[in-house]
PDB file of C-alpha atoms in Angstrom:
ATOM      1  CA  MET A 138      71.254  84.438  74.802  1.00 49.00           C
ATOM      2  CA  ALA A 139      74.916  85.392  75.031  1.00 67.00           C
ATOM      3  CA  GLY A 140      74.295  88.439  72.855  1.00 72.00           C
ATOM      4  CA  SER A 141      71.477  89.719  75.049  1.00 80.00           C
ATOM      5  CA  ASP A 142      73.540  89.016  78.172  1.00 91.00           C
ATOM      6  CA  ALA A 143      76.438  90.991  76.744  1.00 95.00           C
ATOM      7  CA  ARG A 144      74.208  93.932  75.876  1.00 95.00           C
ATOM      8  CA  ALA A 145      72.620  94.023  79.335  1.00 96.00           C
ATOM      9  CA  LEU A 146      76.002  93.724  81.027  1.00 97.00           C
ATOM     10  CA  SER A 147      77.446  96.436  78.811  1.00 98.00           C
ATOM     11  CA  ARG A 148      74.672  98.847  79.780  1.00 97.00           C
ATOM     12  CA  SER A 149      75.065  98.095  83.482  1.00 98.00           C
ATOM     13  CA  LEU A 150      78.843  98.405  83.321  1.00 98.00           C
ATOM     14  CA  LEU A 151      78.738 101.719  81.488  1.00 98.00           C
ATOM     15  CA  ASP A 152      76.188 103.128  83.938  1.00 98.00           C
ATOM     16  CA  LEU A 153      78.301 102.063  86.907  1.00 98.00           C
ATOM     17  CA  CYS A 154      81.482 103.477  85.397  1.00 98.00           C
ATOM     18  CA  ARG A 155      79.777 106.785  84.666  1.00 97.00           C
ATOM     19  CA  MET A 156      78.612 106.986  88.242  1.00 96.00           C
ATOM     20  CA  ARG A 157      82.095 106.220  89.570  1.00 96.00           C
ATOM     21  CA  LYS A 158      83.857 108.197  86.824  1.00 97.00           C
ATOM     22  CA  LEU A 159      85.889 105.234  85.599  1.00 98.00           C
ATOM     23  CA  THR A 160      87.392 104.696  82.169  1.00 98.00           C
ATOM     24  CA  ILE A 161      88.036 101.390  80.392  1.00 98.00           C
ATOM     25  CA  ALA A 162      90.407  99.864  77.839  1.00 98.00           C
ATOM     26  CA  THR A 163      90.284  96.357  76.377  1.00 98.00           C
ATOM     27  CA  ALA A 164      93.040  94.034  75.148  1.00 98.00           C
ATOM     28  CA  GLU A 165      91.725  91.180  73.028  1.00 98.00           C
ATOM     29  CA  SER A 166      93.218  88.273  71.174  1.00 98.00           C
ATOM     30  CA  CYS A 167      90.772  85.453  70.415  1.00 98.00           C
ATOM     31  CA  THR A 168      87.727  87.747  70.627  1.00 98.00           C
ATOM     32  CA  GLY A 169      89.186  90.153  68.075  1.00 98.00           C
ATOM     33  CA  GLY A 170      87.590  93.293  69.493  1.00 98.00           C
ATOM     34  CA  LEU A 171      84.165  91.887  70.395  1.00 98.00           C
ATOM     35  CA  VAL A 172      84.309  93.211  73.964  1.00 98.00           C
ATOM     36  CA  ALA A 173      85.072  96.720  72.765  1.00 98.00           C
ATOM     37  CA  GLY A 174      82.374  96.276  70.142  1.00 98.00           C
ATOM     38  CA  ALA A 175      79.778  95.239  72.719  1.00 98.00           C
ATOM     39  CA  LEU A 176      80.548  98.279  74.848  1.00 98.00           C
ATOM     40  CA  THR A 177      80.708 100.816  72.043  1.00 98.00           C
ATOM     41  CA  ASP A 178      77.466  99.453  70.610  1.00 97.00           C
ATOM     42  CA  ILE A 179      75.741 101.251  73.492  1.00 97.00           C
ATOM     43  CA  PRO A 180      75.026 104.933  72.736  1.00 96.00           C
ATOM     44  CA  GLY A 181      76.998 107.325  74.897  1.00 96.00           C
ATOM     45  CA  SER A 182      79.770 104.861  75.684  1.00 98.00           C
ATOM     46  CA  SER A 183      82.470 107.324  74.631  1.00 97.00           C
ATOM     47  CA  ASP A 184      82.580 108.882  78.090  1.00 96.00           C
ATOM     48  CA  VAL A 185      83.748 105.525  79.522  1.00 98.00           C
ATOM     49  CA  ILE A 186      85.518 103.607  76.738  1.00 98.00           C
ATOM     50  CA  ASP A 187      88.935 104.968  75.867  1.00 98.00           C
ATOM     51  CA  ARG A 188      90.342 102.408  73.432  1.00 98.00           C
ATOM     52  CA  GLY A 189      90.628  98.749  72.490  1.00 98.00           C
ATOM     53  CA  PHE A 190      93.770  96.812  71.582  1.00 98.00           C
ATOM     54  CA  VAL A 191      93.308  93.885  69.197  1.00 98.00           C
ATOM     55  CA  THR A 192      96.540  91.953  69.622  1.00 98.00           C
ATOM     56  CA  TYR A 193      95.996  88.740  67.721  1.00 98.00           C
ATOM     57  CA  SER A 194      99.649  87.897  67.058  1.00 98.00           C
ATOM     58  CA  ASN A 195     102.490  87.569  69.531  1.00 98.00           C
ATOM     59  CA  ASP A 196     104.234  90.453  67.777  1.00 98.00           C
ATOM     60  CA  ALA A 197     101.205  92.641  68.426  1.00 98.00           C
ATOM     61  CA  LYS A 198     101.122  91.647  72.082  1.00 98.00           C
ATOM     62  CA  ARG A 199     104.748  92.681  72.432  1.00 98.00           C
ATOM     63  CA  ALA A 200     104.551  95.884  70.397  1.00 98.00           C
ATOM     64  CA  MET A 201     101.195  97.239  71.549  1.00 98.00           C
ATOM     65  CA  LEU A 202     100.967  95.974  75.125  1.00 98.00           C
ATOM     66  CA  GLY A 203     104.569  95.440  76.144  1.00 98.00           C
ATOM     67  CA  VAL A 204     104.193  91.709  76.822  1.00 98.00           C
ATOM     68  CA  GLU A 205     107.723  90.381  77.225  1.00 98.00           C
ATOM     69  CA  ALA A 206     109.046  87.872  74.721  1.00 98.00           C
ATOM     70  CA  GLY A 207     110.117  85.658  77.616  1.00 98.00           C
ATOM     71  CA  THR A 208     106.566  85.498  78.939  1.00 98.00           C
ATOM     72  CA  LEU A 209     105.259  84.362  75.570  1.00 98.00           C
ATOM     73  CA  ALA A 210     108.091  81.876  75.102  1.00 98.00           C
ATOM     74  CA  ASN A 211     107.882  80.351  78.576  1.00 98.00           C
ATOM     75  CA  PHE A 212     104.128  80.285  79.125  1.00 98.00           C
ATOM     76  CA  GLY A 213     102.598  80.698  75.683  1.00 98.00           C
ATOM     77  CA  ALA A 214     100.132  83.207  74.320  1.00 98.00           C
ATOM     78  CA  VAL A 215      97.240  81.392  76.002  1.00 98.00           C
ATOM     79  CA  SER A 216      98.230  81.549  79.652  1.00 98.00           C
ATOM     80  CA  LYS A 217      97.557  83.328  82.924  1.00 98.00           C
ATOM     81  CA  GLU A 218     100.874  85.131  82.664  1.00 98.00           C
ATOM     82  CA  THR A 219     100.236  86.496  79.186  1.00 98.00           C
ATOM     83  CA  ALA A 220      96.657  87.527  79.966  1.00 98.00           C
ATOM     84  CA  THR A 221      97.833  89.367  83.074  1.00 98.00           C
ATOM     85  CA  ALA A 222     100.619  91.113  81.168  1.00 98.00           C
ATOM     86  CA  MET A 223      98.121  92.133  78.488  1.00 98.00           C
ATOM     87  CA  ALA A 224      95.746  93.638  81.038  1.00 98.00           C
ATOM     88  CA  ILE A 225      98.511  95.550  82.810  1.00 98.00           C
ATOM     89  CA  GLY A 226      99.903  96.736  79.487  1.00 98.00           C
ATOM     90  CA  ALA A 227      96.515  98.040  78.373  1.00 98.00           C
ATOM     91  CA  LEU A 228      95.987  99.772  81.708  1.00 98.00           C
ATOM     92  CA  GLU A 229      99.359 101.499  81.609  1.00 98.00           C
ATOM     93  CA  ARG A 230      99.432 102.422  77.939  1.00 98.00           C
ATOM     94  CA  ALA A 231      95.896 103.760  77.849  1.00 98.00           C
ATOM     95  CA  GLY A 232      96.104 105.480  81.233  1.00 97.00           C
ATOM     96  CA  VAL A 233      92.611 104.277  82.162  1.00 98.00           C
ATOM     97  CA  ASP A 234      91.089 103.067  85.427  1.00 98.00           C
ATOM     98  CA  LEU A 235      90.149  99.536  84.332  1.00 98.00           C
ATOM     99  CA  ALA A 236      91.383  97.135  81.671  1.00 98.00           C
ATOM    100  CA  VAL A 237      90.444  93.607  80.658  1.00 98.00           C
ATOM    101  CA  ALA A 238      92.395  91.113  78.551  1.00 98.00           C
ATOM    102  CA  ILE A 239      91.369  87.917  76.776  1.00 98.00           C
ATOM    103  CA  THR A 240      93.540  85.270  75.156  1.00 98.00           C
ATOM    104  CA  GLY A 241      92.378  81.793  74.220  1.00 98.00           C
ATOM    105  CA  ILE A 242      91.781  79.053  71.684  1.00 98.00           C
ATOM    106  CA  ALA A 243      88.398  79.568  70.062  1.00 97.00           C
ATOM    107  CA  GLY A 244      88.861  76.701  67.601  1.00 96.00           C
ATOM    108  CA  PRO A 245      88.254  74.671  65.662  1.00 96.00           C
ATOM    109  CA  GLY A 246      92.048  74.298  65.424  1.00 95.00           C
ATOM    110  CA  GLY A 247      94.917  75.570  67.531  1.00 95.00           C
ATOM    111  CA  ALA A 248      94.825  73.060  70.369  1.00 95.00           C
ATOM    112  CA  THR A 249      98.099  71.901  71.902  1.00 94.00           C
ATOM    113  CA  PRO A 250      98.889  69.357  74.651  1.00 93.00           C
ATOM    114  CA  GLY A 251      97.363  70.724  77.846  1.00 94.00           C
ATOM    115  CA  LYS A 252      95.637  73.561  76.012  1.00 97.00           C
ATOM    116  CA  PRO A 253      92.455  72.296  74.360  1.00 98.00           C
ATOM    117  CA  VAL A 254      90.016  74.131  72.143  1.00 98.00           C
ATOM    118  CA  GLY A 255      87.801  76.302  74.313  1.00 98.00           C
ATOM    119  CA  LEU A 256      90.522  77.254  76.813  1.00 98.00           C
ATOM    120  CA  VAL A 257      90.436  80.983  77.513  1.00 98.00           C
ATOM    121  CA  HIS A 258      92.421  83.034  80.007  1.00 98.00           C
ATOM    122  CA  PHE A 259      91.031  86.336  81.278  1.00 98.00           C
ATOM    123  CA  ALA A 260      92.684  89.057  83.323  1.00 98.00           C
ATOM    124  CA  ALA A 261      91.403  92.397  84.528  1.00 98.00           C
ATOM    125  CA  ALA A 262      93.415  95.141  86.178  1.00 98.00           C
ATOM    126  CA  ALA A 263      92.465  98.281  88.067  1.00 98.00           C
ATOM    127  CA  ARG A 264      94.396 101.502  88.565  1.00 96.00           C
ATOM    128  CA  ASP A 265      94.382 100.939  92.333  1.00 95.00           C
ATOM    129  CA  GLY A 266      96.455  97.770  91.951  1.00 96.00           C
ATOM    130  CA  ARG A 267      93.793  95.060  91.966  1.00 97.00           C
ATOM    131  CA  ILE A 268      94.280  92.282  89.410  1.00 98.00           C
ATOM    132  CA  ILE A 269      92.039  89.281  88.863  1.00 98.00           C
ATOM    133  CA  HIS A 270      92.535  86.241  86.635  1.00 98.00           C
ATOM    134  CA  ARG A 271      90.109  83.569  85.529  1.00 98.00           C
ATOM    135  CA  GLU A 272      90.521  80.489  83.399  1.00 98.00           C
ATOM    136  CA  HIS A 273      87.622  78.927  81.524  1.00 98.00           C
ATOM    137  CA  ARG A 274      87.485  75.709  79.567  1.00 98.00           C
ATOM    138  CA  PHE A 275      84.378  76.126  77.475  1.00 98.00           C
ATOM    139  CA  GLY A 276      85.070  72.992  75.450  1.00 97.00           C
ATOM    140  CA  ALA A 277      84.594  72.428  71.742  1.00 95.00           C
ATOM    141  CA  ILE A 278      81.281  74.293  71.624  1.00 97.00           C
ATOM    142  CA  GLY A 279      82.101  76.112  68.408  1.00 97.00           C
ATOM    143  CA  ARG A 280      84.193  79.158  67.641  1.00 98.00           C
ATOM    144  CA  THR A 281      81.309  81.626  67.799  1.00 97.00           C
ATOM    145  CA  ALA A 282      80.039  80.300  71.127  1.00 97.00           C
ATOM    146  CA  VAL A 283      83.485  80.423  72.735  1.00 98.00           C
ATOM    147  CA  ARG A 284      83.934  84.015  71.646  1.00 98.00           C
ATOM    148  CA  GLN A 285      80.463  85.078  72.786  1.00 97.00           C
ATOM    149  CA  ARG A 286      80.875  83.494  76.205  1.00 97.00           C
ATOM    150  CA  SER A 287      84.284  85.104  76.519  1.00 98.00           C
ATOM    151  CA  VAL A 288      82.767  88.534  75.951  1.00 98.00           C
ATOM    152  CA  VAL A 289      80.225  87.967  78.730  1.00 98.00           C
ATOM    153  CA  GLU A 290      82.919  86.762  81.141  1.00 98.00           C
ATOM    154  CA  ALA A 291      85.141  89.753  80.389  1.00 98.00           C
ATOM    155  CA  LEU A 292      82.276  92.157  81.052  1.00 98.00           C
ATOM    156  CA  ARG A 293      81.524  90.415  84.347  1.00 98.00           C
ATOM    157  CA  MET A 294      85.126  90.806  85.436  1.00 98.00           C
ATOM    158  CA  LEU A 295      85.057  94.508  84.634  1.00 98.00           C
ATOM    159  CA  MET A 296      81.869  94.799  86.674  1.00 98.00           C
ATOM    160  CA  ASP A 297      83.575  93.106  89.626  1.00 97.00           C
ATOM    161  CA  LEU A 298      86.415  95.614  89.546  1.00 97.00           C
ATOM    162  CA  ALA A 299      84.141  98.586  88.937  1.00 98.00           C
ATOM    163  CA  ARG A 300      82.067  97.703  92.007  1.00 95.00           C
ATOM    164  CA  GLY A 301      85.104  97.336  94.234  1.00 86.00           C
ATOM    165  CA  PRO A 302      86.936  99.954  96.266  1.00 72.00           C
ATOM    166  CA  GLN A 303      88.894 102.432  94.218  1.00 51.00           C
ATOM    167  CA  VAL A 304      91.182 103.865  96.903  1.00 43.00           C
ATOM    168  CA  THR A 305      92.247 100.926  99.063  1.00 41.00           C
ATOM    169  CA  ALA A 306      95.764 100.349  97.754  1.00 41.00           C
ATOM    170  CA  LYS A 307      97.076 103.924  97.714  1.00 40.00           C
ATOM    171  CA  PRO A 308      96.126 104.852 101.312  1.00 38.00           C
ATOM    172  CA  GLN A 309      97.843 101.687 102.571  1.00 41.00           C
ATOM    173  CA  ARG A 310     101.042 102.642 100.796  1.00 40.00           C
ATOM    174  CA  ALA A 311     100.774 106.188 102.110  1.00 40.00           C
ATOM    175  CA  ALA A 312     100.195 104.925 105.646  1.00 37.00           C
ATOM    176  CA  ALA A 313     103.208 102.649 105.381  1.00 35.00           C
ATOM    177  CA  SER A 314     105.388 105.494 104.165  1.00 37.00           C
ATOM    178  CA  ARG A 315     104.224 107.683 107.023  1.00 40.00           C
ATOM    179  CA  LEU A 316     105.183 105.046 109.537  1.00 36.00           C
ATOM    180  CA  ARG A 317     108.744 104.758 108.284  1.00 40.00           C
ATOM    181  CA  PRO A 318     109.925 108.195 109.491  1.00 39.00           C
ATOM    182  CA  ARG A 319     108.647 107.393 112.983  1.00 40.00           C
ATOM    183  CA  VAL A 320     110.646 104.199 113.187  1.00 38.00           C
ATOM    184  CA  THR A 321     113.980 106.008 113.433  1.00 38.00           C
ATOM    185  CA  ARG A 322     116.887 105.857 115.816  1.00 42.00           C
ATOM    186  CA  SER A 323     116.268 109.297 117.222  1.00 40.00           C
ATOM    187  CA  PRO A 324     115.943 107.976 120.831  1.00 43.00           C
ATOM    188  CA  ARG A 325     119.591 106.873 120.700  1.00 45.00           C
ATOM    189  CA  ARG A 326     120.621 110.320 119.556  1.00 43.00           C
ATOM    190  CA  HIS A 327     118.859 111.854 122.537  1.00 43.00           C
ATOM    191  CA  ALA A 328     120.491 109.304 124.814  1.00 43.00           C
ATOM    192  CA  ALA A 329     123.885 110.152 123.401  1.00 43.00           C
ATOM    193  CA  LYS A 330     123.291 113.814 124.144  1.00 45.00           C
ATOM    194  CA  ARG A 331     122.408 113.039 127.756  1.00 48.00           C
ATOM    195  CA  ARG A 332     125.493 110.906 128.492  1.00 48.00           C
ATOM    196  CA  PRO A 333     128.256 113.550 128.207  1.00 51.00           C
ATOM    197  CA  PRO A 334     126.957 115.701 131.119  1.00 51.00           C
ATOM    198  CA  ARG A 335     126.917 112.622 133.434  1.00 52.00           C
ATOM    199  CA  SER A 336     130.367 111.236 132.645  1.00 47.00           C
ATOM    200  CA  PRO A 337     132.568 114.138 133.919  1.00 47.00           C
ATOM    201  CA  ARG A 338     131.098 114.038 137.452  1.00 46.00           C
ATOM    202  CA  GLY A 339     130.405 110.309 137.583  1.00 43.00           C
TER     203      GLY A 339
END
């Protein structure tokens, strides 16, 4: 079921991105490239998919995506912070419109206190500044099942961003910058120019 869901989602996502002229990059740890594989399995995906980063080790996350060593040390590879940094790194380094990142514990080993098997963190980032994060605890359902469900969730997150507005953040910044020149102290300058004529005859 997860495989058919992923294929249907991949088709829908690619169609939507073509319509909106959006490009995608993926950054994957526990899924090892399955999201990129699901998307590129669809014929004609090359006009949307730019690249996929498979960053299984912490060294790879640092070198390929620019995840800071402090983030990995303080929060761990499987965390909201690392997933978000991975997504932003993929977005910036690929120069695409959308990026998704996955990092988790697929099992059967790898669990630590507070981070059980089946815990997966997802993050997706858009060029317009939107970033979303989701945490799923799939449980000990088996390595293959965790990875398959993670692929479906990642595709859904990309769909959410692809559907959303693409130009909301930039106009707000532009509007804010336009307001700054108006909020000046020019009235005081005009007042200062008016005072000298009054003072000699006052």
